[in-house]
Short mmCIF file of N, CA, C and O in Angstrom, two decimals:
data_model
loop_
_atom_site.label_atom_id
_atom_site.label_comp_id
_atom_site.label_asym_id
_atom_site.label_seq_id
_atom_site.Cartn_x
_atom_site.Cartn_y
_atom_site.Cartn_z
N MET A 14 -73.52 67.06 15.47
CA MET A 14 -72.98 66.82 14.31
C MET A 14 -72.11 65.91 14.38
O MET A 14 -71.13 65.98 14.77
N SER A 15 -72.47 64.60 13.26
CA SER A 15 -70.78 63.63 12.98
C SER A 15 -70.11 64.36 12.33
O SER A 15 -70.34 64.79 11.04
N PRO A 16 -68.73 63.84 11.94
CA PRO A 16 -67.83 64.19 10.77
C PRO A 16 -68.19 63.20 9.64
O PRO A 16 -68.66 61.79 9.76
N SER A 17 -67.72 63.79 8.73
CA SER A 17 -67.97 63.25 7.52
C SER A 17 -67.19 62.08 6.99
O SER A 17 -65.57 62.04 8.03
N ALA A 18 -66.88 61.28 6.38
CA ALA A 18 -65.79 60.77 6.18
C ALA A 18 -64.68 60.96 5.76
O ALA A 18 -63.46 60.38 6.11
N SER A 19 -64.57 62.11 4.89
CA SER A 19 -63.42 62.66 4.31
C SER A 19 -62.77 63.53 5.75
O SER A 19 -61.41 63.72 5.48
N GLU A 20 -63.28 63.56 6.70
CA GLU A 20 -62.76 64.38 7.73
C GLU A 20 -62.17 63.49 8.75
O GLU A 20 -61.03 63.92 9.39
N THR A 21 -62.84 62.35 9.03
CA THR A 21 -61.92 61.16 9.78
C THR A 21 -61.12 60.29 9.09
O THR A 21 -60.27 59.91 9.70
N ASP A 22 -60.65 60.64 7.15
CA ASP A 22 -59.85 59.86 7.25
C ASP A 22 -58.72 60.26 7.06
O ASP A 22 -58.25 61.35 6.43
N HIS A 23 -57.66 59.43 7.51
CA HIS A 23 -56.36 60.17 7.73
C HIS A 23 -55.47 59.54 7.42
O HIS A 23 -54.11 59.26 7.25
N GLY A 24 -55.85 59.08 5.80
CA GLY A 24 -54.94 58.44 4.86
C GLY A 24 -54.21 57.06 4.91
O GLY A 24 -53.70 56.79 3.80
N GLY A 25 -54.67 56.48 5.76
CA GLY A 25 -54.08 55.17 5.81
C GLY A 25 -55.09 54.51 5.40
O GLY A 25 -55.73 54.37 4.49
N SER A 26 -54.34 52.93 4.73
CA SER A 26 -55.32 52.12 3.69
C SER A 26 -55.95 51.07 4.56
O SER A 26 -56.01 51.03 6.06
N HIS A 27 -57.36 51.14 4.52
CA HIS A 27 -58.45 50.08 4.99
C HIS A 27 -58.34 48.91 5.06
O HIS A 27 -58.10 48.41 3.67
N ALA A 28 -58.16 48.20 6.18
CA ALA A 28 -57.63 46.70 5.70
C ALA A 28 -59.21 45.83 5.61
O ALA A 28 -60.26 46.63 5.93
N THR A 29 -59.18 44.51 4.85
CA THR A 29 -60.60 43.93 4.50
C THR A 29 -60.39 42.68 5.17
O THR A 29 -59.28 42.04 5.45
N LEU A 30 -61.43 41.64 5.64
CA LEU A 30 -61.37 40.50 6.25
C LEU A 30 -60.32 39.64 5.18
O LEU A 30 -59.65 38.85 5.60
N LYS A 31 -60.78 39.88 3.65
CA LYS A 31 -60.03 39.10 2.91
C LYS A 31 -58.61 39.21 2.97
O LYS A 31 -57.72 38.35 3.02
N GLY A 32 -57.72 40.70 3.29
CA GLY A 32 -56.95 40.65 3.36
C GLY A 32 -55.98 40.05 4.76
O GLY A 32 -54.96 39.54 4.57
N TYR A 33 -56.70 40.06 5.70
CA TYR A 33 -56.30 39.49 6.91
C TYR A 33 -56.09 37.67 6.67
O TYR A 33 -55.18 37.33 7.56
N ILE A 34 -56.95 37.41 6.31
CA ILE A 34 -57.23 35.79 5.78
C ILE A 34 -56.06 35.38 4.98
O ILE A 34 -55.11 34.70 5.32
N ILE A 35 -55.78 36.16 4.11
CA ILE A 35 -54.72 35.99 3.03
C ILE A 35 -53.52 35.94 3.83
O ILE A 35 -52.43 35.31 3.60
N GLY A 36 -53.22 37.09 4.58
CA GLY A 36 -51.65 37.44 5.31
C GLY A 36 -51.90 36.16 6.36
O GLY A 36 -50.87 35.49 6.52
N LEU A 37 -52.88 35.90 6.91
CA LEU A 37 -52.98 34.59 7.64
C LEU A 37 -52.52 33.36 7.15
O LEU A 37 -51.36 32.77 7.75
N LEU A 38 -53.09 33.29 6.30
CA LEU A 38 -52.69 31.64 5.49
C LEU A 38 -51.04 32.12 5.13
O LEU A 38 -50.51 30.78 5.12
N LEU A 39 -50.74 33.13 4.30
CA LEU A 39 -49.70 33.34 3.84
C LEU A 39 -48.58 32.88 5.34
O LEU A 39 -47.25 32.09 4.99
N CYS A 40 -48.69 33.89 6.27
CA CYS A 40 -47.55 33.67 7.36
C CYS A 40 -47.54 32.18 7.89
O CYS A 40 -46.82 31.69 8.31
N LEU A 41 -48.92 30.91 7.75
CA LEU A 41 -48.81 29.97 8.33
C LEU A 41 -47.83 28.99 7.49
O LEU A 41 -47.55 28.16 7.58
N VAL A 42 -47.96 29.22 5.92
CA VAL A 42 -47.56 28.51 5.15
C VAL A 42 -45.74 28.82 5.21
O VAL A 42 -45.13 27.96 5.10
N LEU A 43 -45.38 30.25 5.60
CA LEU A 43 -44.07 30.45 5.32
C LEU A 43 -43.48 29.79 6.67
O LEU A 43 -42.47 29.18 6.68
N THR A 44 -44.17 29.75 8.08
CA THR A 44 -44.05 29.14 9.14
C THR A 44 -43.77 27.60 8.82
O THR A 44 -42.70 27.22 9.42
N GLY A 45 -44.64 26.80 8.34
CA GLY A 45 -44.83 25.46 7.94
C GLY A 45 -43.38 25.28 6.78
O GLY A 45 -42.69 23.95 7.03
N ALA A 46 -43.22 26.32 6.37
CA ALA A 46 -42.21 25.87 5.06
C ALA A 46 -40.80 25.82 6.13
O ALA A 46 -39.54 25.01 5.81
N SER A 47 -40.49 26.96 7.34
CA SER A 47 -39.37 27.18 7.94
C SER A 47 -39.14 26.00 8.67
O SER A 47 -38.17 25.34 9.16
N PHE A 48 -40.42 25.51 9.01
CA PHE A 48 -40.47 24.29 10.07
C PHE A 48 -39.64 23.05 9.12
O PHE A 48 -38.88 21.87 9.73
N GLY A 49 -40.47 22.37 8.16
CA GLY A 49 -39.78 21.99 7.35
C GLY A 49 -38.97 21.86 6.61
O GLY A 49 -38.45 20.79 6.23
N VAL A 50 -37.90 22.91 6.31
CA VAL A 50 -36.68 23.35 6.21
C VAL A 50 -35.43 22.32 7.24
O VAL A 50 -34.82 21.68 7.18
N VAL A 51 -36.06 22.55 8.79
CA VAL A 51 -35.12 22.20 9.80
C VAL A 51 -35.71 21.01 10.38
O VAL A 51 -34.68 20.08 10.03
N MET A 52 -36.70 20.42 10.26
CA MET A 52 -37.56 19.16 10.85
C MET A 52 -37.58 18.25 9.51
O MET A 52 -37.29 17.08 9.89
N GLY A 53 -37.78 18.25 8.34
CA GLY A 53 -38.11 17.63 7.56
C GLY A 53 -36.66 17.71 6.64
O GLY A 53 -37.33 16.31 5.27
N GLY A 54 -35.89 17.92 6.35
CA GLY A 54 -34.73 17.82 5.89
C GLY A 54 -35.29 18.44 4.47
O GLY A 54 -34.72 17.68 3.26
N TRP A 55 -35.58 19.34 4.09
CA TRP A 55 -36.04 19.56 2.68
C TRP A 55 -35.00 20.53 1.89
O TRP A 55 -35.33 20.15 0.65
N VAL A 56 -33.92 20.76 2.73
CA VAL A 56 -33.15 21.21 2.12
C VAL A 56 -31.88 20.93 2.60
O VAL A 56 -31.89 20.52 3.75
N PRO A 57 -30.64 20.78 1.82
CA PRO A 57 -29.66 20.64 2.25
C PRO A 57 -29.04 20.91 3.64
O PRO A 57 -29.14 22.39 3.26
N GLN A 58 -28.55 20.29 3.87
CA GLN A 58 -27.72 20.95 5.39
C GLN A 58 -26.89 22.59 5.39
O GLN A 58 -27.33 23.29 5.88
N PRO A 59 -26.20 22.47 4.11
CA PRO A 59 -25.23 23.93 4.18
C PRO A 59 -26.31 25.20 3.66
O PRO A 59 -26.03 26.50 4.00
N LEU A 60 -27.17 24.63 2.96
CA LEU A 60 -28.48 25.90 2.88
C LEU A 60 -29.41 25.87 3.67
O LEU A 60 -30.29 27.12 3.18
N ARG A 61 -29.54 25.10 4.83
CA ARG A 61 -30.69 25.59 5.34
C ARG A 61 -30.77 26.91 6.18
O ARG A 61 -31.79 27.71 6.13
N LEU A 62 -29.79 27.32 6.39
CA LEU A 62 -29.40 28.80 7.37
C LEU A 62 -30.06 29.79 6.54
O LEU A 62 -30.75 30.54 6.39
N THR A 63 -29.75 29.75 4.93
CA THR A 63 -30.06 30.74 3.84
C THR A 63 -31.41 30.46 3.51
O THR A 63 -32.07 31.46 3.95
N ALA A 64 -32.02 29.28 3.73
CA ALA A 64 -33.41 29.49 3.57
C ALA A 64 -34.75 29.84 4.62
O ALA A 64 -35.25 30.13 4.30
N ILE A 65 -33.64 29.41 5.85
CA ILE A 65 -34.46 30.02 6.82
C ILE A 65 -34.62 31.42 6.95
O ILE A 65 -35.24 32.11 7.33
N VAL A 66 -33.50 32.03 6.75
CA VAL A 66 -33.20 33.82 6.40
C VAL A 66 -34.41 34.08 5.41
O VAL A 66 -34.85 35.25 5.63
N VAL A 67 -34.31 33.62 4.24
CA VAL A 67 -35.07 34.05 3.10
C VAL A 67 -36.58 33.81 3.43
O VAL A 67 -37.23 35.06 3.41
N LEU A 68 -36.59 32.85 4.06
CA LEU A 68 -38.47 32.84 4.44
C LEU A 68 -38.57 33.34 5.72
O LEU A 68 -39.90 34.07 5.67
N CYS A 69 -37.98 33.73 6.65
CA CYS A 69 -37.94 34.75 7.56
C CYS A 69 -38.13 36.41 7.10
O CYS A 69 -39.00 37.15 7.28
N VAL A 70 -37.17 36.80 5.87
CA VAL A 70 -37.59 38.44 5.65
C VAL A 70 -39.04 38.24 4.64
O VAL A 70 -39.62 39.01 4.55
N VAL A 71 -39.25 37.20 4.08
CA VAL A 71 -40.21 36.97 3.42
C VAL A 71 -41.65 37.23 4.01
O VAL A 71 -42.63 37.87 3.72
N GLN A 72 -41.23 36.57 5.14
CA GLN A 72 -42.97 36.30 6.37
C GLN A 72 -42.52 37.74 7.04
O GLN A 72 -43.32 38.40 7.42
N LEU A 73 -41.48 38.57 7.11
CA LEU A 73 -41.61 40.02 7.94
C LEU A 73 -42.09 41.01 6.66
O LEU A 73 -43.04 41.60 7.22
N VAL A 74 -41.80 40.43 5.66
CA VAL A 74 -42.57 41.86 4.61
C VAL A 74 -44.10 41.62 4.35
O VAL A 74 -44.60 42.53 4.60
N ALA A 75 -44.31 40.19 4.16
CA ALA A 75 -45.54 40.16 4.26
C ALA A 75 -46.26 40.55 5.51
O ALA A 75 -47.28 41.06 5.29
N GLN A 76 -45.81 40.41 6.98
CA GLN A 76 -46.60 41.04 8.08
C GLN A 76 -46.60 42.29 7.99
O GLN A 76 -47.53 43.34 8.02
N LEU A 77 -45.70 43.03 7.29
CA LEU A 77 -45.65 44.50 7.44
C LEU A 77 -46.55 45.23 6.53
O LEU A 77 -47.02 46.13 6.90
N VAL A 78 -46.72 44.32 5.22
CA VAL A 78 -47.31 44.77 4.08
C VAL A 78 -49.03 44.72 4.80
O VAL A 78 -49.85 45.21 4.51
N LEU A 79 -49.40 43.44 5.28
CA LEU A 79 -50.93 42.85 5.27
C LEU A 79 -51.36 43.20 6.46
O LEU A 79 -52.47 43.58 6.24
N PHE A 80 -50.50 43.05 7.35
CA PHE A 80 -51.27 43.57 8.68
C PHE A 80 -50.86 44.73 9.38
O PHE A 80 -51.73 45.64 9.88
N LEU A 81 -49.83 45.62 9.09
CA LEU A 81 -49.25 46.62 9.61
C LEU A 81 -49.42 47.99 8.48
O LEU A 81 -49.32 49.23 8.96
N HIS A 82 -49.76 47.49 7.22
CA HIS A 82 -50.12 48.50 6.17
C HIS A 82 -49.19 49.35 6.10
O HIS A 82 -49.07 50.70 5.67
N ILE A 83 -47.77 48.82 6.04
CA ILE A 83 -46.73 49.85 5.50
C ILE A 83 -46.36 49.67 4.02
O ILE A 83 -46.38 48.35 3.80
N GLY A 84 -46.34 50.50 3.20
CA GLY A 84 -46.61 50.77 1.85
C GLY A 84 -45.78 51.64 1.36
O GLY A 84 -45.01 52.73 2.30
N ALA A 85 -45.71 52.07 0.56
CA ALA A 85 -44.56 52.79 -0.47
C ALA A 85 -45.41 54.10 -0.78
O ALA A 85 -45.15 54.92 -1.75
N GLY A 86 -46.90 54.11 -0.64
CA GLY A 86 -47.58 54.65 -1.19
C GLY A 86 -48.01 55.90 -0.71
O GLY A 86 -47.14 56.08 0.41
N ARG A 87 -48.23 57.55 -1.18
CA ARG A 87 -48.00 58.67 -0.67
C ARG A 87 -48.63 58.79 0.57
O ARG A 87 -48.25 59.44 1.47
N SER A 88 -49.77 58.00 0.92
CA SER A 88 -50.36 58.35 1.74
C SER A 88 -49.65 57.41 3.22
O SER A 88 -49.93 57.68 4.56
N GLN A 89 -49.09 56.42 2.93
CA GLN A 89 -48.10 55.88 3.71
C GLN A 89 -46.34 56.24 4.34
O GLN A 89 -45.86 55.58 4.91
N ARG A 90 -46.17 57.28 3.23
CA ARG A 90 -44.43 57.56 3.68
C ARG A 90 -44.14 57.73 5.18
O ARG A 90 -43.32 57.87 5.43
N GLU A 91 -45.28 58.57 5.75
CA GLU A 91 -44.90 59.01 7.08
C GLU A 91 -44.87 57.64 8.13
O GLU A 91 -43.51 57.53 9.03
N ASN A 92 -45.57 56.82 7.94
CA ASN A 92 -45.45 55.38 8.66
C ASN A 92 -44.27 54.71 8.32
O ASN A 92 -43.47 53.83 9.09
N THR A 93 -44.14 54.79 6.92
CA THR A 93 -42.97 53.87 6.63
C THR A 93 -41.69 54.75 7.20
O THR A 93 -40.46 53.86 7.44
N GLY A 94 -41.89 55.95 7.29
CA GLY A 94 -40.25 56.47 7.45
C GLY A 94 -40.00 56.54 9.06
O GLY A 94 -38.97 56.14 9.39
N ILE A 95 -41.42 56.42 9.69
CA ILE A 95 -41.21 56.41 11.45
C ILE A 95 -40.44 54.75 11.63
O ILE A 95 -39.90 54.61 12.12
N PHE A 96 -41.10 53.81 10.65
CA PHE A 96 -40.93 52.26 10.87
C PHE A 96 -39.41 51.86 10.71
O PHE A 96 -38.20 51.42 11.12
N LEU A 97 -38.58 52.63 9.33
CA LEU A 97 -37.56 52.42 9.20
C LEU A 97 -36.92 53.23 10.32
O LEU A 97 -35.47 52.39 10.87
N CYS A 98 -37.09 54.27 10.73
CA CYS A 98 -36.27 55.14 11.65
C CYS A 98 -35.87 54.43 12.90
O CYS A 98 -35.17 54.17 13.54
N THR A 99 -37.26 53.76 13.38
CA THR A 99 -37.47 53.03 14.59
C THR A 99 -36.29 51.53 14.15
O THR A 99 -35.94 51.12 15.40
N ALA A 100 -36.32 51.01 13.40
CA ALA A 100 -35.57 49.90 13.01
C ALA A 100 -34.24 50.25 12.87
O ALA A 100 -33.59 49.63 13.60
N PHE A 101 -33.94 51.51 12.13
CA PHE A 101 -32.44 51.85 12.46
C PHE A 101 -32.07 51.74 13.70
O PHE A 101 -30.75 51.60 14.28
N LEU A 102 -32.66 52.56 14.76
CA LEU A 102 -32.38 52.74 16.07
C LEU A 102 -32.13 51.74 16.73
O LEU A 102 -31.30 51.32 17.54
N ILE A 103 -33.13 50.48 16.42
CA ILE A 103 -33.08 49.18 17.01
C ILE A 103 -31.65 48.47 16.99
O ILE A 103 -30.94 47.73 17.61
N ALA A 104 -31.55 48.70 15.26
CA ALA A 104 -30.39 48.19 15.14
C ALA A 104 -28.93 48.42 15.53
O ALA A 104 -27.98 47.78 15.73
N ILE A 105 -28.95 49.96 15.87
CA ILE A 105 -27.85 50.48 16.45
C ILE A 105 -27.98 50.26 17.96
O ILE A 105 -26.55 49.73 18.32
N VAL A 106 -29.08 49.90 18.40
CA VAL A 106 -28.49 49.68 20.01
C VAL A 106 -28.49 48.19 20.08
O VAL A 106 -27.40 47.75 20.96
N VAL A 107 -28.91 47.17 19.24
CA VAL A 107 -28.32 45.84 19.18
C VAL A 107 -26.97 45.52 18.91
O VAL A 107 -26.19 45.10 19.94
N ALA A 108 -26.61 46.71 18.04
CA ALA A 108 -24.95 46.14 17.81
C ALA A 108 -24.33 46.92 18.74
O ALA A 108 -22.89 46.40 18.70
N GLY A 109 -24.43 48.15 19.01
CA GLY A 109 -23.72 48.52 19.84
C GLY A 109 -23.72 47.80 21.52
O GLY A 109 -22.67 47.64 21.93
N SER A 110 -24.63 46.83 21.26
CA SER A 110 -24.55 46.04 22.85
C SER A 110 -23.71 44.95 22.68
O SER A 110 -23.06 44.51 23.34
N LEU A 111 -24.05 44.33 21.30
CA LEU A 111 -22.89 43.24 21.02
C LEU A 111 -21.77 43.67 20.99
O LEU A 111 -20.85 42.89 21.38
N TRP A 112 -21.25 44.77 20.63
CA TRP A 112 -20.08 45.31 20.61
C TRP A 112 -19.50 45.54 21.68
O TRP A 112 -18.31 45.15 22.29
N VAL A 113 -20.10 46.13 22.92
CA VAL A 113 -19.53 45.96 24.20
C VAL A 113 -19.44 45.15 25.02
O VAL A 113 -18.42 44.83 25.54
N MET A 114 -20.25 43.73 24.67
CA MET A 114 -20.36 42.49 25.33
C MET A 114 -19.19 41.84 24.55
O MET A 114 -18.12 41.26 25.58
N HIS A 115 -18.88 42.15 23.59
CA HIS A 115 -17.48 41.45 22.95
C HIS A 115 -16.17 42.07 23.50
O HIS A 115 -15.17 41.24 23.73
N ASN A 116 -16.23 43.39 23.71
CA ASN A 116 -15.24 43.79 23.91
C ASN A 116 -14.93 43.50 25.51
O ASN A 116 -13.48 43.40 25.88
N ALA A 117 -15.83 43.47 26.32
CA ALA A 117 -15.62 43.23 27.79
C ALA A 117 -15.11 42.01 27.93
O ALA A 117 -14.29 41.48 28.68
N THR A 118 -16.16 40.90 26.97
CA THR A 118 -15.18 39.46 26.91
C THR A 118 -13.61 39.35 26.72
O THR A 118 -12.90 38.87 27.27
N GLN A 119 -13.39 39.91 25.77
CA GLN A 119 -11.94 39.98 25.56
C GLN A 119 -10.98 40.43 26.41
O GLN A 119 -9.97 40.18 26.56
N ASN A 120 -11.45 41.78 27.00
CA ASN A 120 -10.40 42.52 27.94
C ASN A 120 -10.86 41.91 29.33
O ASN A 120 -9.90 42.46 30.10
N MET A 121 -11.70 41.34 29.96
CA MET A 121 -11.76 40.52 31.21
C MET A 121 -11.11 39.08 31.30
O MET A 121 -11.67 38.33 32.00
N MET A 122 -10.64 38.62 30.21
CA MET A 122 -10.04 37.62 30.22
C MET A 122 -9.17 37.20 31.10
O MET A 122 -8.52 38.08 31.30
N PRO A 123 -8.94 36.01 31.78
CA PRO A 123 -8.23 35.58 32.73
C PRO A 123 -6.09 35.83 32.43
O PRO A 123 -6.51 35.32 31.02
N MET A 124 -5.65 36.25 32.96
CA MET A 124 -4.38 36.40 32.39
C MET A 124 -3.95 34.73 32.34
O MET A 124 -4.49 34.08 33.88
N GLN A 125 -3.26 34.62 31.42
CA GLN A 125 -2.16 33.19 31.77
C GLN A 125 -1.05 32.85 32.61
O GLN A 125 -0.23 34.08 32.85
N VAL A 126 -1.14 32.05 33.35
CA VAL A 126 -0.19 32.04 34.43
C VAL A 126 0.97 31.21 34.16
O VAL A 126 1.23 30.24 33.22
#
């Protein structure tokens, strides 16, 4: 006896080939734009870092929505919560590691003779 579609659906959004192709093209365009900002000189030097960070965040959001299907919908709340908790824990580990390395560098400096 095979389960019906309502029994096997776990509330996730179903991806289509069109969605994946749009995501791929969008990510390729954003990657090319980042490359152009650095190598092509499309943006003045003082604004390059800002432009790269903005393009990075846009690409991150595009990948989360189009490939990982993280969204704000009722069926995606659990996945979104797990993702946000994981991102927060990773941020704590990275920030703590940087803090420890900075303090170790400051406290282990050789004494001036």
